[in-house]
Amino acid sequence: MNIINKVTLKGLKKNKTRTIVTIIGVILSVAMITAVTTLISSMQNYMVNLTIAEEGDWHAVVHNRNYEDIKTLNNRDDIEEVGLTKSVGYSMLEGSVNEYKPYLYIVEFDQKSFDTLPVRLTSGRLPRNENEIIISDHTSTNGGVRHRIGDTLNLVIGQRISEDGTVLEQKDSYIHEETGASEKLEITGTRTFTVVGICHRLSHTLEDFSAPGYTAITMLNEDTLTDANNLSIYFKAKNPGQIYNIVGNLKNIENDQYRCNDDLLRYMGISNDSSFNSVLYGLGAILIALIMVGSISLIYNSFAISVSERKKQFGLLSGAGATSKQLKHSVLFEALVIAGIGIPLGVLSGILGIDITLYFIDDLFASMISSDLPVSLTLSVSIYSVIIAILVALATILISAYIPARRSAKMSAIDAIRQTEDIKLTQKQVKTSRLTRKLFGIEGDFALKNLKRNRRRYRSTVISLFISIVLFVSASAFSMYLKDSVTNVYEDEKYDLAYFTNQRGDLSDSMKNAYKDILALDSVDEGAVIKTFYSQTELPREKVEESFYRDKVDQEIISEGENAFVQIEVYGVDHDTFTEYIQKLGIDKSRFTDANSPAGIAVDKQHYYDFQSKKYRNTNIFKQHNPQIIQIDYSQEEQSAKIDISIAAFADTAPFGIKDYTQDDSIMLIVDDSLWETIFADTSEYMNPAYMCFKAEDPFKAEEDMKNILSESGLTTSNIFNVAEMLQSNRNIIIIISVFSYGFIILISLITIANVFNTISTNVNLRRREFAMLKSVGMTDKSFNKMLNYECIFYGLKALLFGLPVSVLVTYLIHQKINEGVDMMFYLPVQGILVSVFSVFLVVFISMMYSMSKIRKENILDALKNENL
């Protein structure tokens, strides 16, 4: 090791505070990059595993295939795995209490399908031959028919046939007689099975909530494949990114005969949705930019300040014969030493921090998914991300060290020792206006002169504050828009459990009593009874949005100049829920009690996916949201009937139990159930069955409690739908995005605070002799404090002057990128802006006071004599 490097190491040991501060800056920056990338990687891994547990580990499926198709796929070099299922048919489920689900659906799996599809046993084992079968537990919990391991089933099997001769499949709901149509079971044979296991319902692949048959799975007899033409082939591509091309090149495949596992592919980072990809990669670029700016600024400031403090040392070394090249090598050597300590600690700190975070929130995630899913939130470190973080940090450190070192190496030895480069001013450059002294006094004048005199240090502090403001506001905007867009896209309900009564019009007394008993349960937090009635109205062109009217004309639904037809979804809400709803809206309830003048509240919000623009749209139909009367039309006994209803007010949200939006051509009208019978006295046969909905902290316990009450009331329990379970994936995504958003804001906040604190405290430390001189000429502590306070104010105002406009610009860029996939209004993160304004001054004042608290303890003469500043 040469003498220059030895001097450098001794300098690092001697100036421990400066060295530690610089290392901490490197640690924080590397930790932030590592933590964010590790958090994203862990969340992605969690969502991939969760989707596999729910839907299976396959990339695409093709239906209604034959033996030749199997051979074709098996012989392809780009296909990794192939699993087969064969639809055997349907058998009547004797004793089923669910009149909309009267069948067992028998399907055969080969061994690969048992590994690929999410078959999760609750008891027993998997079938080993075509004479053994496993039954979905849904037959017991929903159908009321309990099977036990060892039971023998003699099944008469057939195909579902509609009245027009169409063969119906599992995706086709049961055609109930109340619809005026029917279906029949055309027998094809009989089979005898032994029940060897009970499994969870394959809700996402074979048995969704509208499926007419409960799943029963047996082993595929491969001898029957040569004649089969009802096979479903699940397969994985060797390169998942090519799956859409592979499916697109398959021959003789109709659109309804294949499906890609879009959720799994999306979480793997694969999508053929150009709009989704544009939003994803655009937001990713913005996120990376924010992280890079934050980390680079912190490392650069830490090291630039460190090199600035060593200028006098450079002068002494230069005077002793060190060359410019040796001085630059000295700085780069110091940079490598600090990088060797800071980067590994930063990587470990980032990974450890995320590991601890995931450990504490794992229970939260476990409580949000079905307890039977074998998925937990665990640490997943992206090696590529760690390598990138290391390379970025190392490059930033070397550049941060080289730039000021190159500048310092050009200085003469005398200038470096005397440190005259920092302050080269004319009287004109530090001149202040008389207005400044009038407004702020001599202390304010001194504060402003100090800032002008130390322009480089002043600029570095303002830049640190500026970057901090931009980062914090941008991070708030990024998180806000990301969370809102995900919430906007993924369907959700306000309730966790629903019970469809099959009762049109008013509820029976037993149902009313059951509703009261359920609402009184400790496991149920809130409930509502909802009645629905769909109708339409005509609105003149001047009352509707031009875009809505133009779409209907372009679709040839109406002709130019005609009134626009608008669908009306009328919801009758129980009196207590409606009263609570109008109280939240601040509307006088007396406006809804006159039966002779019925009134309701309209919700004019449409949310849907526009396949033409490939984005989610949020629109309105009415041009103006003011009270008005509309005329609802409905058909009754081949005659047209009309009802005048007053829209007393428009609202942005619907009451509990109803979504806040409709499809593209509908509006909602909310009315009090007490007026329902009066308004729609003759429409009960056109109504949809009423439903009861409930919110519960633990939906699964509440579901069991509901079943007990309904059974005691003599009511069927098969019409209970656990909506929380159905929409759990969507809710998981929203929660995960929220966790990521808040975590990202916290990380950015820590990095910005550290950046500002480091810059200000170091700059104050370099001004110790200056402060000692001011005190030596008689400046009192009160005046001294006022001067520092004014400096803080000037720092903050200057940073806000530049930071806020740039923050608004970055927010607009984020909005534009989000808007490519989801229609969203542009709005500023007001809360984030207010917090940043307050935090700027708070952090500056605290940093200044902390630094000055150390300086105040020093003796004035010692500070004046100390030249190593």
Short mmCIF file of C-alpha atoms in Angstrom, two decimals, residues 636-832:
data_model
loop_
_atom_site.label_atom_id
_atom_site.label_comp_id
_atom_site.label_asym_id
_atom_site.label_seq_id
_atom_site.Cartn_x
_atom_site.Cartn_y
_atom_site.Cartn_z
CA GLN A 636 -96.63 -5.35 -18.19
CA GLU A 637 -98.92 -7.82 -19.92
CA GLU A 638 -97.83 -6.59 -23.34
CA GLN A 639 -98.64 -3.00 -22.39
CA SER A 640 -96.31 -0.15 -21.68
CA ALA A 641 -96.51 1.36 -18.21
CA LYS A 642 -94.73 4.50 -17.04
CA ILE A 643 -93.77 5.84 -13.62
CA ASP A 644 -92.61 9.37 -12.87
CA ILE A 645 -89.84 9.47 -10.25
CA SER A 646 -88.08 12.54 -8.98
CA ILE A 647 -84.29 12.41 -8.75
CA ALA A 648 -83.88 14.36 -5.53
CA ALA A 649 -80.08 14.31 -5.71
CA PHE A 650 -77.11 12.72 -7.43
CA ALA A 651 -74.46 10.88 -5.42
CA ASP A 652 -71.00 9.50 -6.15
CA THR A 653 -71.49 6.45 -3.95
CA ALA A 654 -74.26 3.90 -3.46
CA PRO A 655 -75.46 2.62 -0.08
CA PHE A 656 -74.14 -0.51 1.58
CA GLY A 657 -74.92 -3.61 -0.48
CA ILE A 658 -74.75 -1.92 -3.89
CA LYS A 659 -71.77 -1.18 -6.13
CA ASP A 660 -70.87 2.43 -6.77
CA TYR A 661 -70.99 2.05 -10.55
CA THR A 662 -72.89 0.41 -13.41
CA GLN A 663 -72.11 -0.63 -16.98
CA ASP A 664 -71.70 1.79 -19.88
CA ASP A 665 -75.39 2.47 -20.61
CA SER A 666 -76.98 2.40 -17.15
CA ILE A 667 -77.58 4.58 -14.13
CA MET A 668 -78.70 3.56 -10.65
CA LEU A 669 -81.76 4.87 -8.84
CA ILE A 670 -81.83 4.26 -5.08
CA VAL A 671 -85.22 4.36 -3.34
CA ASP A 672 -86.42 3.66 0.18
CA ASP A 673 -87.98 0.22 0.57
CA SER A 674 -90.90 1.84 2.42
CA LEU A 675 -91.96 3.37 -0.93
CA TRP A 676 -91.13 0.30 -3.01
CA GLU A 677 -94.54 -1.30 -2.89
CA THR A 678 -96.19 2.04 -3.67
CA ILE A 679 -93.97 2.88 -6.60
CA PHE A 680 -93.80 -0.60 -8.12
CA ALA A 681 -97.02 -2.14 -6.89
CA ASP A 682 -97.64 -4.06 -10.13
CA THR A 683 -94.09 -4.97 -11.10
CA SER A 684 -93.20 -7.83 -8.73
CA GLU A 685 -93.13 -10.38 -11.55
CA TYR A 686 -90.51 -8.28 -13.37
CA MET A 687 -88.28 -7.88 -10.33
CA ASN A 688 -85.14 -9.84 -9.65
CA PRO A 689 -85.14 -11.94 -6.47
CA ALA A 690 -84.31 -9.86 -3.41
CA TYR A 691 -81.04 -10.49 -1.64
CA MET A 692 -79.67 -9.92 1.83
CA CYS A 693 -76.04 -8.93 2.26
CA PHE A 694 -73.80 -8.72 5.29
CA LYS A 695 -70.38 -7.43 6.26
CA ALA A 696 -68.33 -9.54 8.66
CA GLU A 697 -64.88 -9.41 10.15
CA ASP A 698 -64.62 -13.20 9.76
CA PRO A 699 -66.83 -14.16 6.78
CA PHE A 700 -66.27 -17.89 7.26
CA LYS A 701 -67.51 -17.89 10.86
CA ALA A 702 -70.40 -15.61 9.94
CA GLU A 703 -71.34 -18.02 7.15
CA GLU A 704 -71.63 -20.91 9.60
CA ASP A 705 -73.69 -18.79 12.01
CA MET A 706 -76.02 -17.78 9.14
CA LYS A 707 -76.55 -21.40 8.15
CA ASN A 708 -77.64 -22.26 11.68
CA ILE A 709 -80.19 -19.45 11.77
CA LEU A 710 -81.54 -20.19 8.30
CA SER A 711 -81.86 -23.90 9.09
CA GLU A 712 -83.75 -23.14 12.29
CA SER A 713 -86.08 -20.88 10.27
CA GLY A 714 -86.78 -23.66 7.79
CA LEU A 715 -84.98 -21.80 4.97
CA THR A 716 -82.49 -23.27 2.51
CA THR A 717 -78.81 -22.60 3.15
CA SER A 718 -77.67 -23.32 -0.40
CA ASN A 719 -78.22 -19.72 -1.51
CA ILE A 720 -75.49 -18.31 0.72
CA PHE A 721 -72.60 -16.92 -1.27
CA ASN A 722 -69.31 -16.13 0.40
CA VAL A 723 -68.44 -13.07 -1.67
CA ALA A 724 -65.29 -12.43 0.36
CA GLU A 725 -63.94 -15.81 -0.73
CA MET A 726 -64.93 -15.20 -4.36
CA LEU A 727 -63.21 -11.81 -4.48
CA GLN A 728 -60.32 -12.65 -2.17
CA SER A 729 -57.72 -12.44 -4.94
CA ASN A 730 -58.90 -8.96 -5.92
CA ARG A 731 -58.88 -7.79 -2.32
CA ASN A 732 -55.43 -9.31 -1.81
CA ILE A 733 -54.10 -7.29 -4.72
CA ILE A 734 -55.54 -4.06 -3.33
CA ILE A 735 -54.07 -4.75 0.13
CA ILE A 736 -50.69 -5.63 -1.36
CA ILE A 737 -50.63 -2.44 -3.41
CA SER A 738 -51.51 -0.46 -0.28
CA VAL A 739 -48.69 -2.10 1.69
CA PHE A 740 -46.26 -1.44 -1.13
CA SER A 741 -47.43 2.18 -1.46
CA TYR A 742 -47.03 3.04 2.20
CA GLY A 743 -43.74 1.18 2.42
CA PHE A 744 -42.44 3.05 -0.61
CA ILE A 745 -43.44 6.41 0.88
CA ILE A 746 -41.72 5.53 4.18
CA LEU A 747 -38.51 4.53 2.39
CA ILE A 748 -38.50 7.70 0.30
CA SER A 749 -39.20 9.78 3.43
CA LEU A 750 -36.26 8.22 5.28
CA ILE A 751 -33.92 8.75 2.36
CA THR A 752 -34.93 12.39 1.91
CA ILE A 753 -34.68 13.17 5.63
CA ALA A 754 -31.24 11.58 5.77
CA ASN A 755 -30.18 13.52 2.69
CA VAL A 756 -31.28 16.90 4.07
CA PHE A 757 -29.94 16.21 7.56
CA ASN A 758 -26.58 15.12 6.20
CA THR A 759 -26.24 18.17 3.95
CA ILE A 760 -27.29 20.79 6.49
CA SER A 761 -25.43 19.35 9.46
CA THR A 762 -22.18 19.11 7.46
CA ASN A 763 -22.53 22.62 6.04
CA VAL A 764 -23.19 24.01 9.51
CA ASN A 765 -20.16 22.14 10.82
CA LEU A 766 -17.99 23.74 8.11
CA ARG A 767 -19.14 27.19 9.26
CA ARG A 768 -17.98 26.86 12.86
CA ARG A 769 -15.31 29.53 12.55
CA GLU A 770 -17.77 31.87 10.83
CA PHE A 771 -20.24 31.51 13.70
CA ALA A 772 -17.48 32.01 16.25
CA MET A 773 -16.48 35.29 14.54
CA LEU A 774 -20.07 36.58 14.67
CA LYS A 775 -20.28 35.83 18.35
CA SER A 776 -16.89 37.39 19.00
CA VAL A 777 -18.07 40.75 17.60
CA GLY A 778 -21.05 40.82 19.95
CA MET A 779 -23.95 39.01 18.29
CA THR A 780 -26.30 37.84 21.04
CA ASP A 781 -27.76 34.36 21.22
CA LYS A 782 -31.20 35.76 20.41
CA SER A 783 -29.97 37.52 17.26
CA PHE A 784 -27.90 34.47 16.35
CA ASN A 785 -30.94 32.20 16.59
CA LYS A 786 -33.04 34.63 14.56
CA MET A 787 -30.39 34.65 11.86
CA LEU A 788 -30.38 30.84 11.71
CA ASN A 789 -34.19 30.74 11.64
CA TYR A 790 -34.23 33.13 8.71
CA GLU A 791 -31.67 30.97 6.92
CA CYS A 792 -33.94 27.97 7.42
CA ILE A 793 -36.89 29.90 6.02
CA PHE A 794 -34.91 31.04 2.99
CA TYR A 795 -33.71 27.48 2.39
CA GLY A 796 -37.26 26.13 2.58
CA LEU A 797 -38.86 28.84 0.43
CA LYS A 798 -36.26 28.52 -2.31
CA ALA A 799 -36.58 24.73 -2.35
CA LEU A 800 -40.39 24.92 -2.46
CA LEU A 801 -40.25 27.52 -5.22
CA PHE A 802 -38.53 25.02 -7.51
CA GLY A 803 -39.64 21.74 -5.94
CA LEU A 804 -43.41 22.13 -6.05
CA PRO A 805 -43.71 22.93 -9.79
CA VAL A 806 -41.44 20.01 -10.68
CA SER A 807 -43.46 17.77 -8.35
CA VAL A 808 -46.67 18.79 -10.11
CA LEU A 809 -45.02 17.99 -13.46
CA VAL A 810 -43.94 14.52 -12.28
CA THR A 811 -47.43 13.94 -10.87
CA TYR A 812 -48.91 14.84 -14.25
CA LEU A 813 -46.55 12.37 -15.97
CA ILE A 814 -47.65 9.64 -13.56
CA HIS A 815 -51.31 10.50 -14.22
CA GLN A 816 -50.77 10.39 -17.98
CA LYS A 817 -49.19 6.96 -17.77
CA ILE A 818 -51.98 5.62 -15.52
CA ASN A 819 -54.58 7.19 -17.80
CA GLU A 820 -53.40 4.99 -20.67
CA GLY A 821 -54.98 2.03 -18.88
CA VAL A 822 -57.64 3.54 -16.62
CA ASP A 823 -59.73 6.68 -17.02
CA MET A 824 -58.82 8.85 -14.04
CA MET A 825 -59.20 12.52 -13.27
CA PHE A 826 -55.99 14.43 -12.71
CA TYR A 827 -55.62 15.46 -9.11
CA LEU A 828 -52.72 16.49 -6.95
CA PRO A 829 -51.63 14.63 -3.84
CA VAL A 830 -52.71 17.54 -1.65
CA GLN A 831 -51.98 15.68 1.55
CA GLY A 832 -48.49 14.79 0.32
#
